[in-house]
PDB file of C-alpha atoms in Angstrom:
ATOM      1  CA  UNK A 136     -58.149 -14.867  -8.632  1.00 44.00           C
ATOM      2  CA  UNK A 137     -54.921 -12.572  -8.864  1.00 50.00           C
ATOM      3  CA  UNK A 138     -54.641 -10.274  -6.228  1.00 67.00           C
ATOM      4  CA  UNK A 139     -52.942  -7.241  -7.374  1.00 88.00           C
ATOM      5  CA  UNK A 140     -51.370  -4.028  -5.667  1.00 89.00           C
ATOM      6  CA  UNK A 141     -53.956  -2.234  -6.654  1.00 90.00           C
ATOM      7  CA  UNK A 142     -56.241  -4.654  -4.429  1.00 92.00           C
ATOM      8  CA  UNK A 143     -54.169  -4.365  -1.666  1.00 93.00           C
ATOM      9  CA  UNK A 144     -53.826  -1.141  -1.615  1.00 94.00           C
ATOM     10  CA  UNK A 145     -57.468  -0.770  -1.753  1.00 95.00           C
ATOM     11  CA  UNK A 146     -58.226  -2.897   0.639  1.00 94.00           C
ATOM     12  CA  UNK A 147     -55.611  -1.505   3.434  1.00 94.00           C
ATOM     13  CA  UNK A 148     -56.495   2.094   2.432  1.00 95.00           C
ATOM     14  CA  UNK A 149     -59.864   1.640   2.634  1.00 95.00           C
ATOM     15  CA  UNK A 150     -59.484   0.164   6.129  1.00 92.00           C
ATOM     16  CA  UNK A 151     -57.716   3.111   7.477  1.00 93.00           C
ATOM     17  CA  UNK A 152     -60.840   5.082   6.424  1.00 93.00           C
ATOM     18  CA  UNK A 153     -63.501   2.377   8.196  1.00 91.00           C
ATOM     19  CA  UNK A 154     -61.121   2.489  11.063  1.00 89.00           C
ATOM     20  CA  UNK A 155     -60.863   6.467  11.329  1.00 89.00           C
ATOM     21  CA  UNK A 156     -57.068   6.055  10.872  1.00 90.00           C
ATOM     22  CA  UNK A 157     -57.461   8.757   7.580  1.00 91.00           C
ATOM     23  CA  UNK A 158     -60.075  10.508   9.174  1.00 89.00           C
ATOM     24  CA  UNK A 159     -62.790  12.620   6.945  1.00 90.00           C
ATOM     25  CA  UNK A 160     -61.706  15.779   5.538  1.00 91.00           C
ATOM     26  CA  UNK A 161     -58.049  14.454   5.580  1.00 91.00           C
ATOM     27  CA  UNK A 162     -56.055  15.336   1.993  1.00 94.00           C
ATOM     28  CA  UNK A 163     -54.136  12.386   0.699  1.00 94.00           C
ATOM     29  CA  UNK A 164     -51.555  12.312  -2.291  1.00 93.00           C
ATOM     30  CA  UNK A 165     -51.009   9.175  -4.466  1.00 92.00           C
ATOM     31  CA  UNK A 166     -47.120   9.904  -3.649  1.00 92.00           C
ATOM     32  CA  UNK A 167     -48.135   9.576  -0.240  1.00 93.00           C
ATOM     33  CA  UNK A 168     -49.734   6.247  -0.135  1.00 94.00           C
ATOM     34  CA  UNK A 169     -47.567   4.790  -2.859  1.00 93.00           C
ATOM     35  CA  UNK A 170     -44.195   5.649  -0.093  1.00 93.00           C
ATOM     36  CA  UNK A 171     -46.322   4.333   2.666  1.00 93.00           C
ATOM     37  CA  UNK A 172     -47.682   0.540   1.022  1.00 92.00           C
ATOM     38  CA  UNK A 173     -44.250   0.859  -1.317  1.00 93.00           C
ATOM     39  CA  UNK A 174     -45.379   0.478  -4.654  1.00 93.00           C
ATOM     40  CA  UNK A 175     -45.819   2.912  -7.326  1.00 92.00           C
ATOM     41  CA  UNK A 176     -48.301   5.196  -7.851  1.00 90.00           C
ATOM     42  CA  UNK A 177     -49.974   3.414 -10.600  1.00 92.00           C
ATOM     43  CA  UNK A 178     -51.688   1.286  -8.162  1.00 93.00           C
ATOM     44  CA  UNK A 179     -52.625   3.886  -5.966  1.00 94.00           C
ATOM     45  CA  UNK A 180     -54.253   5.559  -8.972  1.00 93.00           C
ATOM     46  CA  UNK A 181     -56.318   2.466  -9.724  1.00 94.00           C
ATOM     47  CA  UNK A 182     -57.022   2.047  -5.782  1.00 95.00           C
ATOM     48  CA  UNK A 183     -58.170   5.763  -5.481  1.00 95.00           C
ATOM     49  CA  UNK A 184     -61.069   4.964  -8.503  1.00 95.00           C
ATOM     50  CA  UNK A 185     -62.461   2.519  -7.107  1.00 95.00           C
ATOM     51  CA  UNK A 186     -62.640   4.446  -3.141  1.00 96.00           C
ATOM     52  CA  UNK A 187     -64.313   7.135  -5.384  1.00 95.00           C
ATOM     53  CA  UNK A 188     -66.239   5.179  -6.812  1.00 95.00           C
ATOM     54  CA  UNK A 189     -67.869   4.068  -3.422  1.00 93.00           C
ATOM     55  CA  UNK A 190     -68.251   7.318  -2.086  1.00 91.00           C
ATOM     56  CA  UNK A 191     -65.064   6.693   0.433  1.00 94.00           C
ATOM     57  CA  UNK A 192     -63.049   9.561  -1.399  1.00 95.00           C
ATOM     58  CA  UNK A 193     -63.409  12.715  -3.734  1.00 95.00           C
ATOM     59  CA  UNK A 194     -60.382  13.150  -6.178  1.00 95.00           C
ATOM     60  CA  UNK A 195     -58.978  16.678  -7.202  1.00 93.00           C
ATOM     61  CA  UNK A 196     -56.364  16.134 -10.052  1.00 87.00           C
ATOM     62  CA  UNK A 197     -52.954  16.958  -9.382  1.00 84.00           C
ATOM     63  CA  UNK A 198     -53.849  17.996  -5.115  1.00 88.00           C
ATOM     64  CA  UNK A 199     -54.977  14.402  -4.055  1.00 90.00           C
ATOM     65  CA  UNK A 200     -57.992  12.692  -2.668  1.00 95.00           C
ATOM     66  CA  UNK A 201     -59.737  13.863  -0.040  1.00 96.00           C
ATOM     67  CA  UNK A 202     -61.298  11.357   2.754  1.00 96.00           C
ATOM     68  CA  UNK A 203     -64.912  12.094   2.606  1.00 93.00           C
ATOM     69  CA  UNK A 204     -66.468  12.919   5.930  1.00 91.00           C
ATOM     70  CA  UNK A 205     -69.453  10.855   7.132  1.00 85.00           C
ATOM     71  CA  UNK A 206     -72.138  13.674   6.971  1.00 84.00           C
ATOM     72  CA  UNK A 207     -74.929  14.395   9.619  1.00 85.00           C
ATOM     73  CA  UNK A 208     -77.395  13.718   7.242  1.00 88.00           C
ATOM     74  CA  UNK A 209     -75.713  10.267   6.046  1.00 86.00           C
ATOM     75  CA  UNK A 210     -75.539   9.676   9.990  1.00 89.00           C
ATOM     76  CA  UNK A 211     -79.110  10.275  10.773  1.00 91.00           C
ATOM     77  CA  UNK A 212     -80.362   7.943   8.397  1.00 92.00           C
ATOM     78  CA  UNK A 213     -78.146   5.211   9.529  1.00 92.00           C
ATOM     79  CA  UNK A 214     -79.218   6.018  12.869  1.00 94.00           C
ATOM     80  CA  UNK A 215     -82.906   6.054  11.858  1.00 94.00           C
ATOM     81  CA  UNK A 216     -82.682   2.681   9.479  1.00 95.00           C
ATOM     82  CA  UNK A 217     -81.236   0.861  12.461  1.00 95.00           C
ATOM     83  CA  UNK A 218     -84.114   2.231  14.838  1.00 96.00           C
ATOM     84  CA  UNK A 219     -86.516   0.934  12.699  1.00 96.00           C
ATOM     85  CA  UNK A 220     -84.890  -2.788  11.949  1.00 97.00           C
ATOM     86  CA  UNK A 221     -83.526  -3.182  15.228  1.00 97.00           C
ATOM     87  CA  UNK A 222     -86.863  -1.768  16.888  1.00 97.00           C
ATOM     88  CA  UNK A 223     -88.872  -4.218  14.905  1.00 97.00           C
ATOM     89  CA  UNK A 224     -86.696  -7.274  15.818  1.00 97.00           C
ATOM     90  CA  UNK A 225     -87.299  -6.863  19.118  1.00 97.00           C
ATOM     91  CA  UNK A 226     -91.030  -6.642  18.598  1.00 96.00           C
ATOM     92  CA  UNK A 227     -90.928  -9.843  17.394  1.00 95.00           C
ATOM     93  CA  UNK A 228     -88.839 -11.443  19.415  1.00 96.00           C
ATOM     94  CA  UNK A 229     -90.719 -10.399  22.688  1.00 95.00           C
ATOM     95  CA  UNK A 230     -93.923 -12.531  21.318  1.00 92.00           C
ATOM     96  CA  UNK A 231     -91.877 -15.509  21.539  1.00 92.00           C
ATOM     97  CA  UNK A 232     -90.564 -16.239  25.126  1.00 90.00           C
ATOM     98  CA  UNK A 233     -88.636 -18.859  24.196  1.00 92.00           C
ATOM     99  CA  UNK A 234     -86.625 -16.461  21.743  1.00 94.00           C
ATOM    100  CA  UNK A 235     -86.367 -14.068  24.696  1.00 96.00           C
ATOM    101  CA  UNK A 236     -84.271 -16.075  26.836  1.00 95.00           C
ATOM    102  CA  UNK A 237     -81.838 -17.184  24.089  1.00 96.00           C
ATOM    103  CA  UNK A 238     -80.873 -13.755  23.128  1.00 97.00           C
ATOM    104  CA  UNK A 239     -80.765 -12.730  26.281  1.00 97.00           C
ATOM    105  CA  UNK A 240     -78.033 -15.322  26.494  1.00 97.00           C
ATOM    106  CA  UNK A 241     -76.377 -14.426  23.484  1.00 97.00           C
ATOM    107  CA  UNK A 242     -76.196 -10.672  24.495  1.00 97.00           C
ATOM    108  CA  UNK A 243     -74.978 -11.282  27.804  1.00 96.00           C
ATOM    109  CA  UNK A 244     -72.247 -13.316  26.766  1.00 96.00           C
ATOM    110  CA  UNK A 245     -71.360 -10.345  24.360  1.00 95.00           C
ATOM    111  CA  UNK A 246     -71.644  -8.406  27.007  1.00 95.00           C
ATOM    112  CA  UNK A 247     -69.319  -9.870  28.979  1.00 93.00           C
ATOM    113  CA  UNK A 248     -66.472  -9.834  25.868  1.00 91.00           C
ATOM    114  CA  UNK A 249     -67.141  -5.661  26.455  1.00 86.00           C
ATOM    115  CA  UNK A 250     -65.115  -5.180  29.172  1.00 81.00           C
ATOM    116  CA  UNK A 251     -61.411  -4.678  28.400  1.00 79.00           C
ATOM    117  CA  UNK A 252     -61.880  -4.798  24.682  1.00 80.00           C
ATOM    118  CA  UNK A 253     -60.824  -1.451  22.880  1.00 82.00           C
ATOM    119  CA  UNK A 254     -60.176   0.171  19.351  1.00 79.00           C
ATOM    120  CA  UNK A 255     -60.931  -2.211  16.698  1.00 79.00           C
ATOM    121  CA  UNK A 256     -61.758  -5.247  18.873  1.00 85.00           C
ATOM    122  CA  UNK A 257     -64.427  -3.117  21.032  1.00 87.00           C
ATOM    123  CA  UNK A 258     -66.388  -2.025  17.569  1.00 85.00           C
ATOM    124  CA  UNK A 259     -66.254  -5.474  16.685  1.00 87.00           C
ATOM    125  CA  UNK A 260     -67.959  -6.666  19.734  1.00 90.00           C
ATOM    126  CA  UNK A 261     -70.163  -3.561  19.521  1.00 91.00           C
ATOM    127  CA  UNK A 262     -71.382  -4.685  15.892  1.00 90.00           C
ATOM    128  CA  UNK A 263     -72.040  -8.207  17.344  1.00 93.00           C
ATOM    129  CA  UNK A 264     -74.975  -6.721  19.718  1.00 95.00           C
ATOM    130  CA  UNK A 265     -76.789  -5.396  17.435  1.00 96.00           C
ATOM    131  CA  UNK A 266     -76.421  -7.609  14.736  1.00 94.00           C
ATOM    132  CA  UNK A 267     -77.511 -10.751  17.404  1.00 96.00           C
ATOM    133  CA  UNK A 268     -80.327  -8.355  17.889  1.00 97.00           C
ATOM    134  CA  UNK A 269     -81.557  -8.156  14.777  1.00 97.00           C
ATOM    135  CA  UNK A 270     -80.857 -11.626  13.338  1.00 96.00           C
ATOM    136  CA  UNK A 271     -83.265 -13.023  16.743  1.00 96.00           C
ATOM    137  CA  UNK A 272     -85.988 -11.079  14.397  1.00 94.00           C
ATOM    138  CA  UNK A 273     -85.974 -14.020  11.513  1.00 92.00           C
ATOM    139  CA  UNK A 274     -86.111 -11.690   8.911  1.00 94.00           C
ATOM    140  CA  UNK A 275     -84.041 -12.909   6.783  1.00 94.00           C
ATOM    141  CA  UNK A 276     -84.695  -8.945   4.111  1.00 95.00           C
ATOM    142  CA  UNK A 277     -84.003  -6.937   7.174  1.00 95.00           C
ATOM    143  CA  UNK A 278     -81.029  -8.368   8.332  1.00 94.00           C
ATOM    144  CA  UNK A 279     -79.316  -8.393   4.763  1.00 94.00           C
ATOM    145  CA  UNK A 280     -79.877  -4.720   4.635  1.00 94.00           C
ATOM    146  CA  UNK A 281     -78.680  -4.265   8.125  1.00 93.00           C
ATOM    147  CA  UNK A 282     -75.419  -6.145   7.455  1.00 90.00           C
ATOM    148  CA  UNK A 283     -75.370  -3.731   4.110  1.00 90.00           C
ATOM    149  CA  UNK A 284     -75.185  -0.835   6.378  1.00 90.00           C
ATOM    150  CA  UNK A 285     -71.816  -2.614   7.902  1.00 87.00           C
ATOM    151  CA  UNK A 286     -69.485  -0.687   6.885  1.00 88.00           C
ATOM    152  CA  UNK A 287     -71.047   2.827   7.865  1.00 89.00           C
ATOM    153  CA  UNK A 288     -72.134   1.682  10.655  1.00 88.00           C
ATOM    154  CA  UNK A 289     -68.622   0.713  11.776  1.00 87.00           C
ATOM    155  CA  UNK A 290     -66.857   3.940  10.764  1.00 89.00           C
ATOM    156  CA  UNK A 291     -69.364   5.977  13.079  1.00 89.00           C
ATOM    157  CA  UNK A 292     -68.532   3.853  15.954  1.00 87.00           C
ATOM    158  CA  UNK A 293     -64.559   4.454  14.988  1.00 86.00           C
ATOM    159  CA  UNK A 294     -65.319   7.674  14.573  1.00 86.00           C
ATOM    160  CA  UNK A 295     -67.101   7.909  18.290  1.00 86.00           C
ATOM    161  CA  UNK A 296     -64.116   6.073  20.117  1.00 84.00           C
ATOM    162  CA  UNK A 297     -61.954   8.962  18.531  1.00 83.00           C
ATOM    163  CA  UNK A 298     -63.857  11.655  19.917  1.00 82.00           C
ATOM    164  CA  UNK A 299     -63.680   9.982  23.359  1.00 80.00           C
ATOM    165  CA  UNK A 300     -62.418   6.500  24.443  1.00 76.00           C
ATOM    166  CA  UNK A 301     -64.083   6.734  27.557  1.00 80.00           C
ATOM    167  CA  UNK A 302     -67.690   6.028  25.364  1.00 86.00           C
ATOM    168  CA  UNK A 303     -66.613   2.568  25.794  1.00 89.00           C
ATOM    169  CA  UNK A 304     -68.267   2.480  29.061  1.00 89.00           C
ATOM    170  CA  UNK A 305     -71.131   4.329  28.305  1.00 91.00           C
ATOM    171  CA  UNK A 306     -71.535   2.013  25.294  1.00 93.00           C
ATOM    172  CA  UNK A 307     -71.090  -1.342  27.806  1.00 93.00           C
ATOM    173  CA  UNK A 308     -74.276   0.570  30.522  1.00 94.00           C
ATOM    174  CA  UNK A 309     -76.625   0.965  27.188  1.00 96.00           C
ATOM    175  CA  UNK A 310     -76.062  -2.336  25.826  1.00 97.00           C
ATOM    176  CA  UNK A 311     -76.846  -3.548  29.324  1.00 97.00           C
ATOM    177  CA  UNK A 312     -80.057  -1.847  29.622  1.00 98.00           C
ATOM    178  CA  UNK A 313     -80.891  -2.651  26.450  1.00 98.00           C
ATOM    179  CA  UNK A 314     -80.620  -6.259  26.848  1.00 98.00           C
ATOM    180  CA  UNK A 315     -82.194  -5.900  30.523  1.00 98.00           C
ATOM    181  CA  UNK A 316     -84.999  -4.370  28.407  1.00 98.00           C
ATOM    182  CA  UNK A 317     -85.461  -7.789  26.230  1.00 98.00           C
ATOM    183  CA  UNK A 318     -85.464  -9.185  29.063  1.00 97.00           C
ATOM    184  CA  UNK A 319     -88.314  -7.752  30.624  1.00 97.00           C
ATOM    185  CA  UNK A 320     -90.610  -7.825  27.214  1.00 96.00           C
ATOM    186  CA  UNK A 321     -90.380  -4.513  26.761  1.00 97.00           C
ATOM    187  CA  UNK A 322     -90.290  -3.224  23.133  1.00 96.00           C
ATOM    188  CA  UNK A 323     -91.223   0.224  23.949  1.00 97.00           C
ATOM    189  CA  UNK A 324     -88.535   0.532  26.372  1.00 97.00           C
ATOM    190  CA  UNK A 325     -86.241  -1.019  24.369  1.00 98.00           C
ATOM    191  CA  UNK A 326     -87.027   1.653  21.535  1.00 96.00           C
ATOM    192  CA  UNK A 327     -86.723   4.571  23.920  1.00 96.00           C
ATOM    193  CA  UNK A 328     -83.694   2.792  25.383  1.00 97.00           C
ATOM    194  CA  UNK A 329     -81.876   2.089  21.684  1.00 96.00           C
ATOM    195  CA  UNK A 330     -82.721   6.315  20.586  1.00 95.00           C
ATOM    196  CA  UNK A 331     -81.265   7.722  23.530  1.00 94.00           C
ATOM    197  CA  UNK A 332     -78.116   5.359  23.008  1.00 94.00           C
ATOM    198  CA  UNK A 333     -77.830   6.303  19.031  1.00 93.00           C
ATOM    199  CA  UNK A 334     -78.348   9.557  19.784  1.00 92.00           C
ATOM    200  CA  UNK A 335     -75.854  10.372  22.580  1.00 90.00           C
ATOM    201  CA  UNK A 336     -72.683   7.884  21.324  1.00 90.00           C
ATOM    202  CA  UNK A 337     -73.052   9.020  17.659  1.00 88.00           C
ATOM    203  CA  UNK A 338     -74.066  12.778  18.656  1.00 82.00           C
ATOM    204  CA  UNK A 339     -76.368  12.757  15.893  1.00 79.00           C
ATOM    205  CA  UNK A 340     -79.366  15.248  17.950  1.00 71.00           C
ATOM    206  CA  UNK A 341     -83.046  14.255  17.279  1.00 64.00           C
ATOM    207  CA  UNK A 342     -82.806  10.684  15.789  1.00 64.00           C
ATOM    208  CA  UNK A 343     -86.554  10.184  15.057  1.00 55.00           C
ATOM    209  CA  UNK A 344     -88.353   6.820  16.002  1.00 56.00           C
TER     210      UNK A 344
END
């Protein structure tokens, strides 16, 4: 498979977006992008579609594209799908002791790759606890559409390290608790636990269970 300039400048555009490097509500021209990747603006053109397309971009002809913002209601039902996947993982995970104590591993060990990591590397490691959460479940629907919600979910947690680096450690003491909660065998207080954390880092009030 060819990959064009078009592709590239999809794919490196697009990242600035995931990454809140073109934040929402930011206006971009095609000059712009074409100056900044250098290559002309036919590419950009084609690379702008397909953003739109997605729902990354809206395009105004002859002003630019504008970098959609991720909107409260978009966040809250993010928030609320991974309540409910997560949430149920656990449930089934704390019927099986045997599963307890190897996530419990697995987290920990995650855990331990917080400290230091920032930007980019921290929401990777970030995405990693949650996603060991929910693959312990064994259900194999669930965690596809978990992993579907990827991308979204990654661009809120950009967008929270923006607002305030220091979330990192607040991030690190949930995720703790959290796993403590596993731990324990306790899927109510792991549910309790997992709202309060959504709620607060993503500041997305009144995430119901």
């Amino acid at each position: 498979m060819t990959y064009s300039a078009a592709d590239r400048v999809y794919g490196e555009v697009k990242e600035l977006i995931l990454t809140c490097s073109l934040p929402g509500g930011e206006l971009i021209s095609e000059g712009e992008i074409a100056e900044r990747f250098q290559v002309s603006r036919t590419p950009v053109r084609e690379a702008f579609l397909r953003l739109a397309a997605e729902g990354w971009m809206r395009l105004y002809p002859k002003r630019g594209a504008l970098v959609v913002p991720v909107g409260e209601r978009e966040s809250r039902e993010v928030l609320e799908a991974r309540l409910l996947i997560e949430g149920h993982a656990v449930r089934g995970v704390v019927e099986r002791p045997e599963a307890i104590a190897a996530l419990v591993e697995q987290l920990r060990a995650n855990l331990a790759e917080h400290r230091g990591a920032r930007g980019d590397e921290f929401a990777r490691i970030d995405t990693e606890f949650h996603q060991l959460i929910v693959a312990a479940g064994r259900n194999s629907l669930l965690r596809d559409f978990y992993d579907s919600l990827g991308e979204r979910r990654r661009r809120m947690t950009a967008a929270s390290l923006h607002r305030d680096e220091g979330v990192t450690a607040r991030i690190h003491d949930d995720h703790a608790a959290l796993a403590a909660a596993i731990a324990a065998g306790d899927a109510a207080r792991f549910d309790d636990l997992l709202a309060t954390h959504l709620t607060e880092v993503h500041e997305v009030p009144g995430v119901a269970r």
